[in-house]
PDB file of C-alpha atoms in Angstrom:
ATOM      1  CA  UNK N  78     -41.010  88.828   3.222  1.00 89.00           C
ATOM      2  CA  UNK N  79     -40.589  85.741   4.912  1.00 90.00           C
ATOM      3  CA  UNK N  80     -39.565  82.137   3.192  1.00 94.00           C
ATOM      4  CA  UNK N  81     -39.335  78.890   4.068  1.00 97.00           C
ATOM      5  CA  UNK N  82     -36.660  76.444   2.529  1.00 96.00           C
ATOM      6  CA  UNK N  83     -36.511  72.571   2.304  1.00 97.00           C
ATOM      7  CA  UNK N  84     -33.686  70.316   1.397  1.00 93.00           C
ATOM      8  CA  UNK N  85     -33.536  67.570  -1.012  1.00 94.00           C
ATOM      9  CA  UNK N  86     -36.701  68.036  -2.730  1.00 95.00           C
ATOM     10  CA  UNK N  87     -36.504  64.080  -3.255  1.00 96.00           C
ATOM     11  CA  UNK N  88     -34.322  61.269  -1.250  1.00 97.00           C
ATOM     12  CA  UNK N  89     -33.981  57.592  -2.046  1.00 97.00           C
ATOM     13  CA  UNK N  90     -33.132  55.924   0.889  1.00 97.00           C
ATOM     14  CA  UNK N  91     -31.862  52.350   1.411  1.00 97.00           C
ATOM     15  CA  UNK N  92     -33.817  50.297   4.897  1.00 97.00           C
ATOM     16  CA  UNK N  93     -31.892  51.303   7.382  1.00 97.00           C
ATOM     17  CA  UNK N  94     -29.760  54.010   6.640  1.00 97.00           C
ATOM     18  CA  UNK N  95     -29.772  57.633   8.466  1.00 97.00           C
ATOM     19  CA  UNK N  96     -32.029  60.366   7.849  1.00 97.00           C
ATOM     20  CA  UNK N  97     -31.717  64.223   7.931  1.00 96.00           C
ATOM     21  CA  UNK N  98     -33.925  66.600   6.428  1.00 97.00           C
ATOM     22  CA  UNK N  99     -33.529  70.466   6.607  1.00 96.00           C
ATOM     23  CA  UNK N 100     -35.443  73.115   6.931  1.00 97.00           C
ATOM     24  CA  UNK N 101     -34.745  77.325   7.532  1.00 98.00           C
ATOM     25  CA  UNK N 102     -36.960  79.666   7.612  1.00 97.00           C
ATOM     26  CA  UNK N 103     -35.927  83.665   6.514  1.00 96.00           C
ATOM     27  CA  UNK N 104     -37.763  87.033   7.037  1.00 95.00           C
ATOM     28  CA  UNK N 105     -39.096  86.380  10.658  1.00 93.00           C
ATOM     29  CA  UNK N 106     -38.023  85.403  14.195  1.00 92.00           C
ATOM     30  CA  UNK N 107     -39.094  82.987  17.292  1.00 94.00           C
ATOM     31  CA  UNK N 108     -41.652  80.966  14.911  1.00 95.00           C
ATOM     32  CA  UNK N 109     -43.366  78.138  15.708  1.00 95.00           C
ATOM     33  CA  UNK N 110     -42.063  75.556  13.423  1.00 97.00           C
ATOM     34  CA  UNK N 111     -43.774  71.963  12.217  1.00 96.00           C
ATOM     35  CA  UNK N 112     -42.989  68.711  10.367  1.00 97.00           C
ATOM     36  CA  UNK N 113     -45.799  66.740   8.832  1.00 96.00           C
ATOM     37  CA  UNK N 114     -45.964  63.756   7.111  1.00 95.00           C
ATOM     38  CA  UNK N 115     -48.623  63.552   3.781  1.00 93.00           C
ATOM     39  CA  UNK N 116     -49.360  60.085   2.494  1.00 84.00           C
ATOM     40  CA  UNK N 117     -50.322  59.817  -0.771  1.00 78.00           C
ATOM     41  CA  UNK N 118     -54.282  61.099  -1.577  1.00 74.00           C
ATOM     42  CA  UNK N 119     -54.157  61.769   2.374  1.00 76.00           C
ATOM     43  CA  UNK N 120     -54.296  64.992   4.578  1.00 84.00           C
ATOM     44  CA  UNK N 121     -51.380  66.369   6.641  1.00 92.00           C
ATOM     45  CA  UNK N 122     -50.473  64.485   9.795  1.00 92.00           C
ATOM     46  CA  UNK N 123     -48.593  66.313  12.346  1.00 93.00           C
ATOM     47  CA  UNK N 124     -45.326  64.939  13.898  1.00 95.00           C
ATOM     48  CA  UNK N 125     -43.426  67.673  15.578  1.00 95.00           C
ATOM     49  CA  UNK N 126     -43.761  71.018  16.505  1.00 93.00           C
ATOM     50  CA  UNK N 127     -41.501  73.548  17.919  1.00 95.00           C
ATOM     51  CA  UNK N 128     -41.640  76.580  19.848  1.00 94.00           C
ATOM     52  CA  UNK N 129     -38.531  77.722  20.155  1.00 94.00           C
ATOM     53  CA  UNK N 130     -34.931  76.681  20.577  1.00 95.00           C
ATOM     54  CA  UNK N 131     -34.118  72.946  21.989  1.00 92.00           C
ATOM     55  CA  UNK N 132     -38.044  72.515  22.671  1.00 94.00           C
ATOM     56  CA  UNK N 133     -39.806  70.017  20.772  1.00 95.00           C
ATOM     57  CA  UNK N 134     -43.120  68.109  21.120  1.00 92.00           C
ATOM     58  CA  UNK N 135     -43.967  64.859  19.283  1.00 90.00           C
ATOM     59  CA  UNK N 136     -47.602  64.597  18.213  1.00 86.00           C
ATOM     60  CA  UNK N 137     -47.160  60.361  17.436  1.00 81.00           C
ATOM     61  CA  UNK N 138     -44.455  57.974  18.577  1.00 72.00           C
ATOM     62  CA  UNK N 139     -42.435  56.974  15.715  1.00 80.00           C
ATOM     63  CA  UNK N 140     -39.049  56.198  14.235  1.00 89.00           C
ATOM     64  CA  UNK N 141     -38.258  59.813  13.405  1.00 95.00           C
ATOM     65  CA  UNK N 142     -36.835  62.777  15.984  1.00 96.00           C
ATOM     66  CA  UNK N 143     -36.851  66.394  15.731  1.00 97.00           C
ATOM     67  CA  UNK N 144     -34.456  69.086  16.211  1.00 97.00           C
ATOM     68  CA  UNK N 145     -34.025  72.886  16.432  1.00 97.00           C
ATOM     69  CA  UNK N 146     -30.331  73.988  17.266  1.00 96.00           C
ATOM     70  CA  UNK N 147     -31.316  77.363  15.764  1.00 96.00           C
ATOM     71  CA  UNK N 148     -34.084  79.880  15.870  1.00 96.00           C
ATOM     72  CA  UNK N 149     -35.390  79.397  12.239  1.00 96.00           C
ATOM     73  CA  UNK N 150     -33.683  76.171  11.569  1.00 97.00           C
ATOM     74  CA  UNK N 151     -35.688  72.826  12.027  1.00 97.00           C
ATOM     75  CA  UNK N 152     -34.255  69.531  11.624  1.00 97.00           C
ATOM     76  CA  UNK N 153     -36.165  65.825  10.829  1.00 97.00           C
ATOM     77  CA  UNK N 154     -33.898  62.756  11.381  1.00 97.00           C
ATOM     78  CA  UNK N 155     -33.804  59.204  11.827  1.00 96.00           C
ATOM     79  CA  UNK N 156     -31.297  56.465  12.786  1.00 96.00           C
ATOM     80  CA  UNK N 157     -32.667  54.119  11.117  1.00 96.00           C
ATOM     81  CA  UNK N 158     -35.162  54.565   8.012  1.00 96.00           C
ATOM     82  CA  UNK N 159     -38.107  51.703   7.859  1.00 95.00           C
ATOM     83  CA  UNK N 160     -40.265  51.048   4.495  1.00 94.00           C
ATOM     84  CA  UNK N 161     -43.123  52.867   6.389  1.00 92.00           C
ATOM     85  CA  UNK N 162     -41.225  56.382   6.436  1.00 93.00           C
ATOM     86  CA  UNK N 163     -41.788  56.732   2.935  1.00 93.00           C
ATOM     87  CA  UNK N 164     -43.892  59.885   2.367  1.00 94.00           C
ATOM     88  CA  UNK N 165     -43.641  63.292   1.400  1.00 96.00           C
ATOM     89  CA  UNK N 166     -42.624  65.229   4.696  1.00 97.00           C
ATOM     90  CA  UNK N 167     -43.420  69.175   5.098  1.00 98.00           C
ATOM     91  CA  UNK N 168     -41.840  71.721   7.425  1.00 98.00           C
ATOM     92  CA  UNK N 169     -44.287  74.871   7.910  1.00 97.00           C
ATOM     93  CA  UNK N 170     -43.511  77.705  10.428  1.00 97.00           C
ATOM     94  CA  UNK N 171     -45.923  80.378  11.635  1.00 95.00           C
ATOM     95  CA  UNK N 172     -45.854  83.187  13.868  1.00 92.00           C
ATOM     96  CA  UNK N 173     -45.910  82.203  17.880  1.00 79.00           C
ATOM     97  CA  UNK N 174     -49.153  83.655  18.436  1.00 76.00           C
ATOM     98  CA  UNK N 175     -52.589  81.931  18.217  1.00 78.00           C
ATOM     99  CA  UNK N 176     -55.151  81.880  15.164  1.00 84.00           C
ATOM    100  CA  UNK N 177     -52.484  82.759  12.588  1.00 88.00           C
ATOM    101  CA  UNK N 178     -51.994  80.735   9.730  1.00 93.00           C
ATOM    102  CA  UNK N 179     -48.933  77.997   9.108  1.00 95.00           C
ATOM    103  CA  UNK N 180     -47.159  78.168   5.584  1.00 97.00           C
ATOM    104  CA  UNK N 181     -45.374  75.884   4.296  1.00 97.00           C
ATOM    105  CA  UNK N 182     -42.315  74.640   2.091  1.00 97.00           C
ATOM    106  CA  UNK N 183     -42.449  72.935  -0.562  1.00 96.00           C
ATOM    107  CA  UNK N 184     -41.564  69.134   0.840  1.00 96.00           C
ATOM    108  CA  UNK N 185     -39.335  66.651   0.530  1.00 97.00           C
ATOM    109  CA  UNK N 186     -40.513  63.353  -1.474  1.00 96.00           C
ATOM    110  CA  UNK N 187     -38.784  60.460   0.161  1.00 96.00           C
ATOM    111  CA  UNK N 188     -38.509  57.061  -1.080  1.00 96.00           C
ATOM    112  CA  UNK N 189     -37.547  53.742   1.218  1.00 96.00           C
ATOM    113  CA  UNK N 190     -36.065  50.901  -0.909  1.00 95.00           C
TER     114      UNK N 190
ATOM    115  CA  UNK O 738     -59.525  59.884  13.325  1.00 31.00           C
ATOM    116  CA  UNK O 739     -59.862  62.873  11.600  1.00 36.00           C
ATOM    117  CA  UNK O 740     -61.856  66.213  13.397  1.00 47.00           C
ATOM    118  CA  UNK O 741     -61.949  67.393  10.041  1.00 61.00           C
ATOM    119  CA  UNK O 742     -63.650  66.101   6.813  1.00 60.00           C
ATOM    120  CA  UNK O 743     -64.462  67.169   3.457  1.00 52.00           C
ATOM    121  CA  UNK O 744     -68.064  65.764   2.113  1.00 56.00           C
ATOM    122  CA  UNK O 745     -66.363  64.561  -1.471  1.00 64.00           C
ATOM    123  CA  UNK O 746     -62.848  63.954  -2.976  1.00 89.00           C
ATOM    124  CA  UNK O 747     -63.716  65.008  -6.036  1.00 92.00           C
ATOM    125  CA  UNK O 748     -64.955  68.216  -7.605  1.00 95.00           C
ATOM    126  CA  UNK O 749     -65.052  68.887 -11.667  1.00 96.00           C
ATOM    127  CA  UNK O 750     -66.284  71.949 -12.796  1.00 97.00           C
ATOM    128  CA  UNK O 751     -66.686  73.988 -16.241  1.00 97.00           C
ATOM    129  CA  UNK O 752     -64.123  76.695 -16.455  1.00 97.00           C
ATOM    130  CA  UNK O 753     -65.824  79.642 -15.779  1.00 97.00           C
ATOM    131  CA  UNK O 754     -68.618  78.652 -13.467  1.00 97.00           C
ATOM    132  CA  UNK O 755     -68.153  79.153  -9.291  1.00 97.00           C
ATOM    133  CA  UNK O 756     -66.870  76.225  -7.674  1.00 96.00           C
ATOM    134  CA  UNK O 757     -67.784  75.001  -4.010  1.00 96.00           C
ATOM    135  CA  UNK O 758     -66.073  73.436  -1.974  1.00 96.00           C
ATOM    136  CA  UNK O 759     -67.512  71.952   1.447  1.00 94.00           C
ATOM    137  CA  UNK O 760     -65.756  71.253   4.462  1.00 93.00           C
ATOM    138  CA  UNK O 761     -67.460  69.557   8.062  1.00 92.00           C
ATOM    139  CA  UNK O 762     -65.806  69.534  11.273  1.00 90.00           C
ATOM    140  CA  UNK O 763     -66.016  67.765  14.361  1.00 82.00           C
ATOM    141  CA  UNK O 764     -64.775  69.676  17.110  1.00 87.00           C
ATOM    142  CA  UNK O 765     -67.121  72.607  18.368  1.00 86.00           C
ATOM    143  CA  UNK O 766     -64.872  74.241  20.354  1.00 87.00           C
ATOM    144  CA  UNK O 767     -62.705  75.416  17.615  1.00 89.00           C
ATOM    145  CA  UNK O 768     -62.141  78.476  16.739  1.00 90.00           C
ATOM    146  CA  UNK O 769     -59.783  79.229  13.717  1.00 94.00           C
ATOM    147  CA  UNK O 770     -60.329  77.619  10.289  1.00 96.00           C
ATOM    148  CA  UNK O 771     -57.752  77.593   7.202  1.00 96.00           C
ATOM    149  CA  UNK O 772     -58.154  76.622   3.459  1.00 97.00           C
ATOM    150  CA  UNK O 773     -55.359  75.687   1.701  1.00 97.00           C
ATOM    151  CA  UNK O 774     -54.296  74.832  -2.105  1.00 97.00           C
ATOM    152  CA  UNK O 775     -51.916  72.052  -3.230  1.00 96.00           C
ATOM    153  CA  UNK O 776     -50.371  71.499  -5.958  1.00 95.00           C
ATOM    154  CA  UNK O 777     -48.982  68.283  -7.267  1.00 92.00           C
ATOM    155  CA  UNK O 778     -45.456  68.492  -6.105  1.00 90.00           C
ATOM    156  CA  UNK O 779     -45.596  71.169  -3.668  1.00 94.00           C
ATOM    157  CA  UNK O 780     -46.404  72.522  -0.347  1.00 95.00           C
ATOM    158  CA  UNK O 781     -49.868  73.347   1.017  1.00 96.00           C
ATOM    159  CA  UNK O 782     -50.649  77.281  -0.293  1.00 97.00           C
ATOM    160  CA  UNK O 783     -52.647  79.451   2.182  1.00 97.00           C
ATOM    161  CA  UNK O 784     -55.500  80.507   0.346  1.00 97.00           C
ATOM    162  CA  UNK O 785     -57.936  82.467   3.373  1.00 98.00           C
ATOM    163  CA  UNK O 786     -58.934  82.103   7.071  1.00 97.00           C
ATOM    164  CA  UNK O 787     -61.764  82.770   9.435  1.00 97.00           C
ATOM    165  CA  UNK O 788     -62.173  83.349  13.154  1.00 95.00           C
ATOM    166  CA  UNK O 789     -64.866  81.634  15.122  1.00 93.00           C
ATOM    167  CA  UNK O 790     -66.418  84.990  15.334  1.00 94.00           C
ATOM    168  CA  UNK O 791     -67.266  85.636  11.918  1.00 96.00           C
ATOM    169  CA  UNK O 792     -69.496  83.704   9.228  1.00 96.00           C
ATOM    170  CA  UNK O 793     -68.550  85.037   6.031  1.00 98.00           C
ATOM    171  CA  UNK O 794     -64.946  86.397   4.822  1.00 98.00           C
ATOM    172  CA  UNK O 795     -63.701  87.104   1.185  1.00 97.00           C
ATOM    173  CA  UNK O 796     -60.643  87.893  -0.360  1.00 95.00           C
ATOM    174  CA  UNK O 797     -59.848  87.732  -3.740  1.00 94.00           C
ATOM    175  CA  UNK O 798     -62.062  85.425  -6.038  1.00 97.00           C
ATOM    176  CA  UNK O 799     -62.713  83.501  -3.151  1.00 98.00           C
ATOM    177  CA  UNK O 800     -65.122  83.474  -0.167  1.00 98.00           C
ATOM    178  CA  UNK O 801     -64.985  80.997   2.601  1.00 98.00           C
ATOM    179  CA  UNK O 802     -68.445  80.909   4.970  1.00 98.00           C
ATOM    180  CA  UNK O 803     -68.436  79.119   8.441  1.00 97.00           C
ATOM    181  CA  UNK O 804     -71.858  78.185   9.880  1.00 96.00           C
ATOM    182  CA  UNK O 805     -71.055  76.782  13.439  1.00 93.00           C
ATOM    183  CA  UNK O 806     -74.504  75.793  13.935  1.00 93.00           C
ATOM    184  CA  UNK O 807     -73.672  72.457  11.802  1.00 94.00           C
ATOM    185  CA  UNK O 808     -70.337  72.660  12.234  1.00 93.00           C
ATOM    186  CA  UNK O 809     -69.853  73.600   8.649  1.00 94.00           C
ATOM    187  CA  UNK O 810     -67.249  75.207   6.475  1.00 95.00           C
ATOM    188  CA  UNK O 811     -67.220  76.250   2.676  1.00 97.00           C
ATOM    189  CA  UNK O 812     -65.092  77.242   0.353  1.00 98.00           C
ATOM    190  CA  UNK O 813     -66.215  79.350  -3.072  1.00 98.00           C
ATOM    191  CA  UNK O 814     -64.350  79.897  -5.680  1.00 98.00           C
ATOM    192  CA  UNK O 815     -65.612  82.613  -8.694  1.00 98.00           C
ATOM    193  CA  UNK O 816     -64.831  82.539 -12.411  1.00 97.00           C
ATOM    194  CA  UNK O 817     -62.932  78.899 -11.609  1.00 97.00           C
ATOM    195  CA  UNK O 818     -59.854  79.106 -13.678  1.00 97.00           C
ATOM    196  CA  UNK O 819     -57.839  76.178 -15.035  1.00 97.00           C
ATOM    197  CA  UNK O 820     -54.748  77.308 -12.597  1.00 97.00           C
ATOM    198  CA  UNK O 821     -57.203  76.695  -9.520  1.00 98.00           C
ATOM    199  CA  UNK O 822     -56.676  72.863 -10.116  1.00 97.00           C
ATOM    200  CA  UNK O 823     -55.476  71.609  -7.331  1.00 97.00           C
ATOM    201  CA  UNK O 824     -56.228  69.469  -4.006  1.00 95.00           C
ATOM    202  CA  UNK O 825     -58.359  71.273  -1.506  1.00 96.00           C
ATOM    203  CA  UNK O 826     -57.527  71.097   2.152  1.00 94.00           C
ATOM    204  CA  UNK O 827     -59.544  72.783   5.080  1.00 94.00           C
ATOM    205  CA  UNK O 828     -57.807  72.562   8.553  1.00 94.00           C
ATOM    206  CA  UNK O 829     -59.288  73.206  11.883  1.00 92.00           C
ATOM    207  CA  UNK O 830     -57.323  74.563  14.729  1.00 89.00           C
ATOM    208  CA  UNK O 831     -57.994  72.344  17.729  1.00 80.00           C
ATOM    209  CA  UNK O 832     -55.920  73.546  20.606  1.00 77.00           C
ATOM    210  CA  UNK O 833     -52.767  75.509  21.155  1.00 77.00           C
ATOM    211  CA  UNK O 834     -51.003  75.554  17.836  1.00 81.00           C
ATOM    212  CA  UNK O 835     -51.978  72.399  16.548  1.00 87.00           C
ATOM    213  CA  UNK O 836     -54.177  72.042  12.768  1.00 90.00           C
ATOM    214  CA  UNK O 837     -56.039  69.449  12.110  1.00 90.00           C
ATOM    215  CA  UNK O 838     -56.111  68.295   8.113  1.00 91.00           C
ATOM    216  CA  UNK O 839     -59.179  67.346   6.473  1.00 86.00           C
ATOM    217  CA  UNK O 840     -58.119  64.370   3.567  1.00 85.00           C
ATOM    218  CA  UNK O 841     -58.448  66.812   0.567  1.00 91.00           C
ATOM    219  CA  UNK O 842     -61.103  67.381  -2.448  1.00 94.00           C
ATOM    220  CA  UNK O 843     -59.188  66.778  -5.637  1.00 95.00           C
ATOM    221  CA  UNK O 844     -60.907  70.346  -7.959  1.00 97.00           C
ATOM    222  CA  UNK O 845     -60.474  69.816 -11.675  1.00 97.00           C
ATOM    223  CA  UNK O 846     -61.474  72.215 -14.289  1.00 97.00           C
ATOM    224  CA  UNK O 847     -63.153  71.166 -17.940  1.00 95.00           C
ATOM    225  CA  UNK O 848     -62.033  74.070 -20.525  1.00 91.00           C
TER     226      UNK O 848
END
Protein backbone atom coordinates (compact mmCIF):
# COMPACT_ATOMS: atom_id res chain seq x y z
CA UNK A 1 0.00 0.00 0.00
CA UNK A 2 1.13 3.31 -0.60
CA UNK A 3 2.37 6.02 2.25
CA UNK A 4 3.20 9.28 2.44
CA UNK A 5 5.92 10.64 4.94
CA UNK A 6 6.59 14.19 6.36
CA UNK A 7 9.52 15.53 8.23
CA UNK A 8 9.68 17.40 11.36
CA UNK A 9 6.25 17.06 12.50
CA UNK A 10 6.92 20.60 14.23
CA UNK A 11 9.78 23.41 13.44
CA UNK A 12 10.52 26.57 15.36
CA UNK A 13 12.06 28.82 13.20
CA UNK A 14 13.89 32.10 13.94
CA UNK A 15 12.84 35.38 11.07
CA UNK A 16 14.97 34.79 8.62
CA UNK A 17 16.55 31.63 8.72
CA UNK A 18 16.30 28.75 5.88
CA UNK A 19 13.61 26.42 5.37
CA UNK A 20 13.37 22.76 4.14
CA UNK A 21 10.63 20.50 4.59
CA UNK A 22 10.49 16.85 3.27
CA UNK A 23 8.29 14.80 1.94
CA UNK A 24 8.46 10.88 0.15
CA UNK A 25 5.98 9.12 -0.89
CA UNK A 26 6.23 4.85 -0.96
CA UNK A 27 4.04 2.17 -2.70
CA UNK A 28 3.41 4.06 -6.06
CA UNK A 29 5.17 5.79 -8.99
CA UNK A 30 4.97 9.15 -11.29
CA UNK A 31 2.38 10.84 -8.70
CA UNK A 32 1.24 14.05 -8.77
CA UNK A 33 2.52 15.58 -5.67
CA UNK A 34 1.17 18.94 -3.61
CA UNK A 35 2.11 21.32 -0.78
CA UNK A 36 -0.60 23.26 0.97
CA UNK A 37 -0.61 25.61 3.50
CA UNK A 38 -3.71 25.34 6.42
CA UNK A 39 -4.13 28.37 8.62
CA UNK A 40 -5.56 27.87 11.68
CA UNK A 41 -9.74 27.17 11.61
CA UNK A 42 -9.08 27.64 7.69
CA UNK A 43 -9.33 25.27 4.60
CA UNK A 44 -6.35 24.02 2.54
CA UNK A 45 -4.68 26.52 0.24
CA UNK A 46 -2.70 25.18 -2.52
CA UNK A 47 0.93 26.31 -3.21
CA UNK A 48 2.67 23.86 -5.43
CA UNK A 49 2.01 21.04 -7.37
CA UNK A 50 4.07 18.65 -9.24
CA UNK A 51 3.81 16.37 -12.01
CA UNK A 52 6.73 14.81 -12.31
CA UNK A 53 10.47 15.24 -12.00
CA UNK A 54 12.02 19.00 -12.09
CA UNK A 55 8.36 20.33 -13.04
CA UNK A 56 6.69 22.47 -10.66
CA UNK A 57 3.79 24.97 -10.77
CA UNK A 58 3.14 27.66 -8.13
CA UNK A 59 -0.55 28.28 -7.43
CA UNK A 60 0.37 31.96 -5.35
CA UNK A 61 3.54 34.03 -5.39
CA UNK A 62 5.19 33.78 -2.16
CA UNK A 63 8.38 33.46 -0.15
CA UNK A 64 8.50 29.68 -0.39
CA UNK A 65 9.87 27.36 -3.59
CA UNK A 66 9.30 23.89 -4.46
CA UNK A 67 11.32 21.05 -5.48
CA UNK A 68 11.23 17.46 -6.81
CA UNK A 69 14.81 15.98 -7.53
CA UNK A 70 13.13 12.56 -7.26
CA UNK A 71 10.08 10.73 -8.44
CA UNK A 72 8.29 10.40 -5.00
CA UNK A 73 10.31 12.92 -3.19
CA UNK A 74 8.91 16.57 -2.81
CA UNK A 75 10.72 19.29 -1.26
CA UNK A 76 9.26 22.90 0.42
CA UNK A 77 12.01 25.53 1.09
CA UNK A 78 12.68 28.98 1.78
CA UNK A 79 15.68 31.36 1.99
CA UNK A 80 14.41 33.35 4.14
CA UNK A 81 11.41 32.50 6.66
CA UNK A 82 8.92 35.70 7.36
CA UNK A 83 6.37 35.76 10.51
CA UNK A 84 3.62 35.11 7.84
CA UNK A 85 4.98 31.47 6.93
CA UNK A 86 3.82 30.25 10.06
CA UNK A 87 1.21 27.51 9.40
CA UNK A 88 0.82 23.99 9.29
CA UNK A 89 2.06 22.91 5.69
CA UNK A 90 0.78 19.46 4.01
CA UNK A 91 2.33 17.44 1.20
CA UNK A 92 -0.44 15.07 -0.49
CA UNK A 93 0.31 12.98 -3.66
CA UNK A 94 -2.23 11.25 -5.89
CA UNK A 95 -2.21 9.23 -8.86
CA UNK A 96 -1.48 11.31 -12.35
CA UNK A 97 -4.77 10.71 -13.68
CA UNK A 98 -7.91 12.90 -13.32
CA UNK A 99 -10.90 12.56 -10.70
CA UNK A 100 -8.83 10.50 -8.24
CA UNK A 101 -8.52 11.50 -4.86
CA UNK A 102 -5.23 13.33 -3.10
CA UNK A 103 -4.09 11.84 0.37
CA UNK A 104 -2.23 13.29 2.49
CA UNK A 105 0.59 13.26 5.29
CA UNK A 106 0.28 14.14 8.31
CA UNK A 107 1.91 17.95 8.25
CA UNK A 108 4.40 19.78 9.55
CA UNK A 109 3.40 22.53 12.33
CA UNK A 110 5.77 25.40 11.87
CA UNK A 111 6.33 28.19 14.12
CA UNK A 112 8.11 31.79 13.07
CA UNK A 113 9.63 33.58 16.12
CA UNK B 1 -12.30 33.53 -2.67
CA UNK B 2 -13.33 30.29 -2.00
CA UNK B 3 -15.47 28.03 -4.94
CA UNK B 4 -16.27 25.98 -2.14
CA UNK B 5 -18.26 26.59 1.12
CA UNK B 6 -19.75 24.78 3.87
CA UNK B 7 -23.28 26.39 5.18
CA UNK B 8 -22.02 26.19 9.12
CA UNK B 9 -18.74 25.68 11.12
CA UNK B 10 -20.23 23.98 13.59
CA UNK B 11 -22.15 20.74 13.95
CA UNK B 12 -22.99 18.97 17.57
CA UNK B 13 -24.82 16.00 17.56
CA UNK B 14 -26.05 13.17 20.15
CA UNK B 15 -23.98 10.09 19.80
CA UNK B 16 -25.95 7.83 18.06
CA UNK B 17 -28.17 9.93 15.88
CA UNK B 18 -27.12 10.57 11.83
CA UNK B 19 -25.18 13.54 11.34
CA UNK B 20 -25.31 15.91 8.16
CA UNK B 21 -23.09 17.64 6.90
CA UNK B 22 -23.74 20.28 3.97
CA UNK B 23 -21.44 21.47 1.52
CA UNK B 24 -22.28 24.41 -1.54
CA UNK B 25 -20.15 25.03 -4.39
CA UNK B 26 -19.60 27.62 -6.79
CA UNK B 27 -18.23 26.37 -9.84
CA UNK B 28 -20.74 24.41 -12.18
CA UNK B 29 -18.46 23.02 -14.32
CA UNK B 30 -16.95 20.73 -11.85
CA UNK B 31 -16.98 17.50 -11.91
CA UNK B 32 -15.27 15.50 -9.02
CA UNK B 33 -16.12 16.14 -5.35
CA UNK B 34 -14.09 14.80 -2.14
CA UNK B 35 -14.95 14.72 1.65
CA UNK B 36 -12.36 14.59 3.91
CA UNK B 37 -11.81 14.11 7.89
CA UNK B 38 -9.27 15.96 10.07
CA UNK B 39 -8.12 15.42 12.98
CA UNK B 40 -6.51 17.81 15.36
CA UNK B 41 -2.91 17.29 14.59
CA UNK B 42 -3.04 15.50 11.44
CA UNK B 43 -3.49 15.32 7.80
CA UNK B 44 -6.78 15.57 5.88
CA UNK B 45 -8.31 11.65 5.82
CA UNK B 46 -10.18 10.68 2.59
CA UNK B 47 -13.41 9.69 3.69
CA UNK B 48 -15.59 9.16 -0.04
CA UNK B 49 -15.92 10.74 -3.53
CA UNK B 50 -18.40 11.31 -6.28
CA UNK B 51 -18.29 11.90 -10.02
CA UNK B 52 -20.35 14.58 -11.65
CA UNK B 53 -22.32 11.77 -13.05
CA UNK B 54 -23.79 10.35 -10.12
CA UNK B 55 -26.12 11.81 -7.22
CA UNK B 56 -25.90 9.47 -4.51
CA UNK B 57 -22.77 7.18 -3.39
CA UNK B 58 -22.24 5.25 -0.03
CA UNK B 59 -19.61 3.50 1.52
CA UNK B 60 -19.35 2.54 4.85
CA UNK B 61 -21.55 4.47 7.49
CA UNK B 62 -21.45 7.22 5.28
CA UNK B 63 -23.32 8.54 2.21
CA UNK B 64 -22.38 11.63 0.37
CA UNK B 65 -25.37 13.03 -2.22
CA UNK B 66 -24.55 15.70 -4.95
CA UNK B 67 -27.53 17.62 -6.40
CA UNK B 68 -25.97 19.81 -9.24
CA UNK B 69 -29.12 21.52 -9.79
CA UNK B 70 -28.16 23.89 -6.65
CA UNK B 71 -24.87 23.21 -6.76
CA UNK B 72 -25.10 21.21 -3.60
CA UNK B 73 -23.14 18.60 -1.76
CA UNK B 74 -23.87 16.53 1.51
CA UNK B 75 -22.31 14.54 3.64
CA UNK B 76 -24.26 11.79 6.10
CA UNK B 77 -22.93 10.19 8.60
CA UNK B 78 -25.04 7.01 10.48
CA UNK B 79 -24.86 5.88 14.10
CA UNK B 80 -22.35 9.18 14.67
CA UNK B 81 -19.71 7.82 16.90
CA UNK B 82 -17.54 9.82 19.30
CA UNK B 83 -14.29 8.88 16.99
CA UNK B 84 -16.11 10.78 14.00
CA UNK B 85 -15.14 14.12 15.80
CA UNK B 86 -13.34 15.87 13.69
CA UNK B 87 -13.23 18.97 11.12
CA UNK B 88 -15.17 18.38 7.97
CA UNK B 89 -13.75 19.43 4.66
CA UNK B 90 -15.49 19.06 1.15
CA UNK B 91 -13.21 19.93 -1.87
CA UNK B 92 -14.21 20.55 -5.38
CA UNK B 93 -12.03 19.72 -8.27
CA UNK B 94 -11.89 22.78 -10.50
CA UNK B 95 -9.58 22.09 -13.36
CA UNK B 96 -6.69 19.81 -14.14
CA UNK B 97 -5.51 18.50 -10.82
CA UNK B 98 -6.21 21.28 -8.74
CA UNK B 99 -8.91 20.95 -5.30
CA UNK B 100 -10.46 23.54 -4.08
CA UNK B 101 -11.01 23.50 0.04
CA UNK B 102 -14.13 24.50 1.55
CA UNK B 103 -13.13 26.27 5.33
CA UNK B 104 -14.28 23.18 7.37
CA UNK B 105 -17.44 22.28 9.76
CA UNK B 106 -16.00 21.58 13.17
CA UNK B 107 -18.56 17.89 14.07
CA UNK B 108 -18.66 17.25 17.80
CA UNK B 109 -20.40 14.43 19.42
CA UNK B 110 -22.47 14.69 23.01
CA UNK B 111 -22.21 11.01 24.68
Amino acid sequence: SQTIHQWPATLVQPVGSPLSLECTVEGTSNPNLYWYRQAAGRGLQLLFYSVGIGQISSEVPQNLSASRPQDRQFILSSKKLLLSDSGFYLCAWSVGVSEQPQHFGDGTRLSIL
Amino acid sequence: GESVGLHLPTLSVQEGDNSIINCAYSNSASDYFIWYKQESGKGPQFIIDIRSNMDKRQGQRVTVLLNKTVKHLSLQIAATQPGDSAVYFCAENIYDYKLSFGAGTTVTVRA
